[in-house]
mmCIF file of C-alpha atoms in Angstrom:
data_model
loop_
_atom_site.group_PDB
_atom_site.id
_atom_site.type_symbol
_atom_site.label_atom_id
_atom_site.label_comp_id
_atom_site.label_asym_id
_atom_site.label_seq_id
_atom_site.Cartn_x
_atom_site.Cartn_y
_atom_site.Cartn_z
ATOM 1 C CA MET A 1 0.000 0.000 0.000
ATOM 2 C CA GLY A 2 1.372 3.438 -0.917
ATOM 3 C CA TRP A 3 1.297 6.515 1.239
ATOM 4 C CA THR A 4 0.359 10.099 0.625
ATOM 5 C CA VAL A 5 2.298 13.098 1.850
ATOM 6 C CA SER A 6 0.061 15.237 4.014
ATOM 7 C CA GLN A 7 1.200 18.741 4.800
ATOM 8 C CA ILE A 8 0.287 22.265 5.759
ATOM 9 C CA ILE A 9 1.139 24.907 3.166
ATOM 10 C CA VAL A 10 1.373 28.534 4.288
ATOM 11 C CA GLU A 11 -0.134 30.616 1.479
ATOM 12 C CA ASN A 12 0.109 33.867 3.447
ATOM 13 C CA ALA A 13 -0.212 35.045 7.051
ATOM 14 C CA ASN A 14 -3.995 34.650 6.972
ATOM 15 C CA THR A 15 -4.538 31.545 4.834
ATOM 16 C CA TRP A 16 -3.004 28.109 5.202
ATOM 17 C CA ARG A 17 -3.873 25.040 3.145
ATOM 18 C CA LEU A 18 -4.054 21.382 4.148
ATOM 19 C CA SER A 19 -3.148 18.844 1.492
ATOM 20 C CA GLY A 20 -3.186 15.069 1.331
ATOM 21 C CA GLU A 21 -4.982 12.719 3.695
ATOM 22 C CA LEU A 22 -6.420 13.609 7.097
ATOM 23 C CA THR A 23 -6.457 10.155 8.656
ATOM 24 C CA PHE A 24 -5.343 8.308 11.772
ATOM 25 C CA ALA A 25 -1.983 7.790 10.046
ATOM 26 C CA THR A 26 -1.353 11.490 9.352
ATOM 27 C CA VAL A 27 -3.061 13.754 11.883
ATOM 28 C CA GLY A 28 -0.422 13.457 14.604
ATOM 29 C CA ALA A 29 2.282 14.762 12.299
ATOM 30 C CA LEU A 30 -0.040 17.478 10.958
ATOM 31 C CA LEU A 31 -0.822 18.702 14.472
ATOM 32 C CA THR A 32 2.892 18.852 15.245
ATOM 33 C CA GLU A 33 3.515 20.713 11.982
ATOM 34 C CA PHE A 34 0.744 23.203 12.800
ATOM 35 C CA THR A 35 2.173 23.987 16.229
ATOM 36 C CA GLN A 36 5.658 24.427 14.735
ATOM 37 C CA LYS A 37 4.428 26.785 12.005
ATOM 38 C CA VAL A 38 2.697 29.171 14.405
ATOM 39 C CA PRO A 39 5.575 31.492 15.322
ATOM 40 C CA PRO A 40 5.983 31.532 18.243
ATOM 41 C CA PHE A 41 3.814 28.758 19.621
ATOM 42 C CA GLU A 42 2.954 30.547 22.830
ATOM 43 C CA LYS A 43 -0.097 29.994 24.918
ATOM 44 C CA GLY A 44 -2.107 33.131 25.537
ATOM 45 C CA GLY A 45 -3.678 33.906 28.885
ATOM 46 C CA SER A 46 -6.735 31.801 28.099
ATOM 47 C CA GLY A 47 -4.820 29.000 26.384
ATOM 48 C CA GLY A 48 -5.016 29.951 22.697
ATOM 49 C CA ILE A 49 -2.254 30.402 20.155
ATOM 50 C CA LYS A 50 -1.291 34.031 19.511
ATOM 51 C CA THR A 51 -0.694 33.986 15.744
ATOM 52 C CA PRO A 52 -2.731 31.312 13.938
ATOM 53 C CA PRO A 53 -4.037 31.693 10.390
ATOM 54 C CA LYS A 54 -7.560 33.063 9.975
ATOM 55 C CA VAL A 55 -8.506 30.528 7.283
ATOM 56 C CA LEU A 56 -7.514 26.905 6.822
ATOM 57 C CA ASP A 57 -8.325 25.760 3.281
ATOM 58 C CA LEU A 58 -9.013 22.044 2.840
ATOM 59 C CA CYS A 59 -9.247 22.170 -0.977
ATOM 60 C CA ASP A 60 -6.375 19.699 -1.437
ATOM 61 C CA VAL A 61 -7.525 17.111 1.113
ATOM 62 C CA THR A 62 -7.805 13.807 -0.732
ATOM 63 C CA ARG A 63 -9.298 11.623 2.019
ATOM 64 C CA THR A 64 -10.424 11.997 5.594
ATOM 65 C CA ASP A 65 -11.748 9.938 8.468
ATOM 66 C CA SER A 66 -12.859 10.692 12.013
ATOM 67 C CA ALA A 67 -9.270 11.511 12.987
ATOM 68 C CA GLY A 68 -9.306 14.324 10.415
ATOM 69 C CA LEU A 69 -12.438 15.720 12.025
ATOM 70 C CA ALA A 70 -10.796 15.413 15.442
ATOM 71 C CA LEU A 71 -7.794 17.350 14.099
ATOM 72 C CA LEU A 72 -10.002 20.277 13.060
ATOM 73 C CA ILE A 73 -11.689 20.297 16.461
ATOM 74 C CA GLU A 74 -8.279 20.262 18.177
ATOM 75 C CA LEU A 75 -7.137 23.197 16.021
ATOM 76 C CA LEU A 76 -10.263 25.093 17.094
ATOM 77 C CA LYS A 77 -9.390 24.417 20.736
ATOM 78 C CA LEU A 78 -5.809 25.588 20.241
ATOM 79 C CA THR A 79 -6.935 28.773 18.517
ATOM 80 C CA LYS A 80 -9.956 29.603 20.643
ATOM 81 C CA ASP A 81 -8.777 33.202 21.162
ATOM 82 C CA ALA A 82 -8.798 33.747 17.373
ATOM 83 C CA PRO A 83 -10.793 30.858 15.875
ATOM 84 C CA ILE A 84 -9.936 29.514 12.453
ATOM 85 C CA ALA A 85 -12.541 29.407 9.695
ATOM 86 C CA PHE A 86 -12.415 26.365 7.437
ATOM 87 C CA ARG A 87 -12.777 26.636 3.660
ATOM 88 C CA ASN A 88 -13.609 23.836 1.177
ATOM 89 C CA ILE A 89 -14.489 21.236 3.796
ATOM 90 C CA PRO A 90 -14.774 17.846 2.038
ATOM 91 C CA ALA A 91 -18.261 16.315 1.823
ATOM 92 C CA GLN A 92 -16.993 13.244 3.684
ATOM 93 C CA MET A 93 -15.985 15.452 6.619
ATOM 94 C CA HIS A 94 -19.347 17.257 6.612
ATOM 95 C CA SER A 95 -21.022 13.843 6.841
ATOM 96 C CA LEU A 96 -18.795 12.757 9.727
ATOM 97 C CA ALA A 97 -19.450 16.044 11.538
ATOM 98 C CA ALA A 98 -23.215 15.685 11.093
ATOM 99 C CA VAL A 99 -23.224 12.112 12.411
ATOM 100 C CA SER A 100 -21.005 13.179 15.323
ATOM 101 C CA GLY A 101 -23.172 16.173 16.198
ATOM 102 C CA VAL A 102 -20.362 18.712 15.763
ATOM 103 C CA GLN A 103 -21.323 20.243 12.415
ATOM 104 C CA GLY A 104 -21.908 23.636 14.037
ATOM 105 C CA MET A 105 -18.252 23.805 15.098
ATOM 106 C CA LEU A 106 -16.984 23.830 11.515
ATOM 107 C CA SER A 107 -17.466 27.405 10.368
ATOM 108 C CA SER A 108 -16.889 28.089 6.698
ATOM 109 C CA ALA A 109 -14.908 30.986 5.296
#
């Protein structure tokens, strides 16, 4: 079985893009990459990151599972002081969010 490179691409200070698969096999590395790309990764007074992107574009996500949904929820927790809006959320992820009862958490840009 082959593997897909999953990564976070910084388009500009406000927009980042996820590409590849958001699955159990990839989300740990993507979360680590996210925290390393937020310069500096400092916790604010209420626990949020100080300089996250405003939009995370999922246009290049090729496959996702419940771990991908969990990743987005974790990113929302990390950035609660300046929440991220998600753009181009895959239909599969919308379905998972609806079944899980968390669809309202995934704001669209």
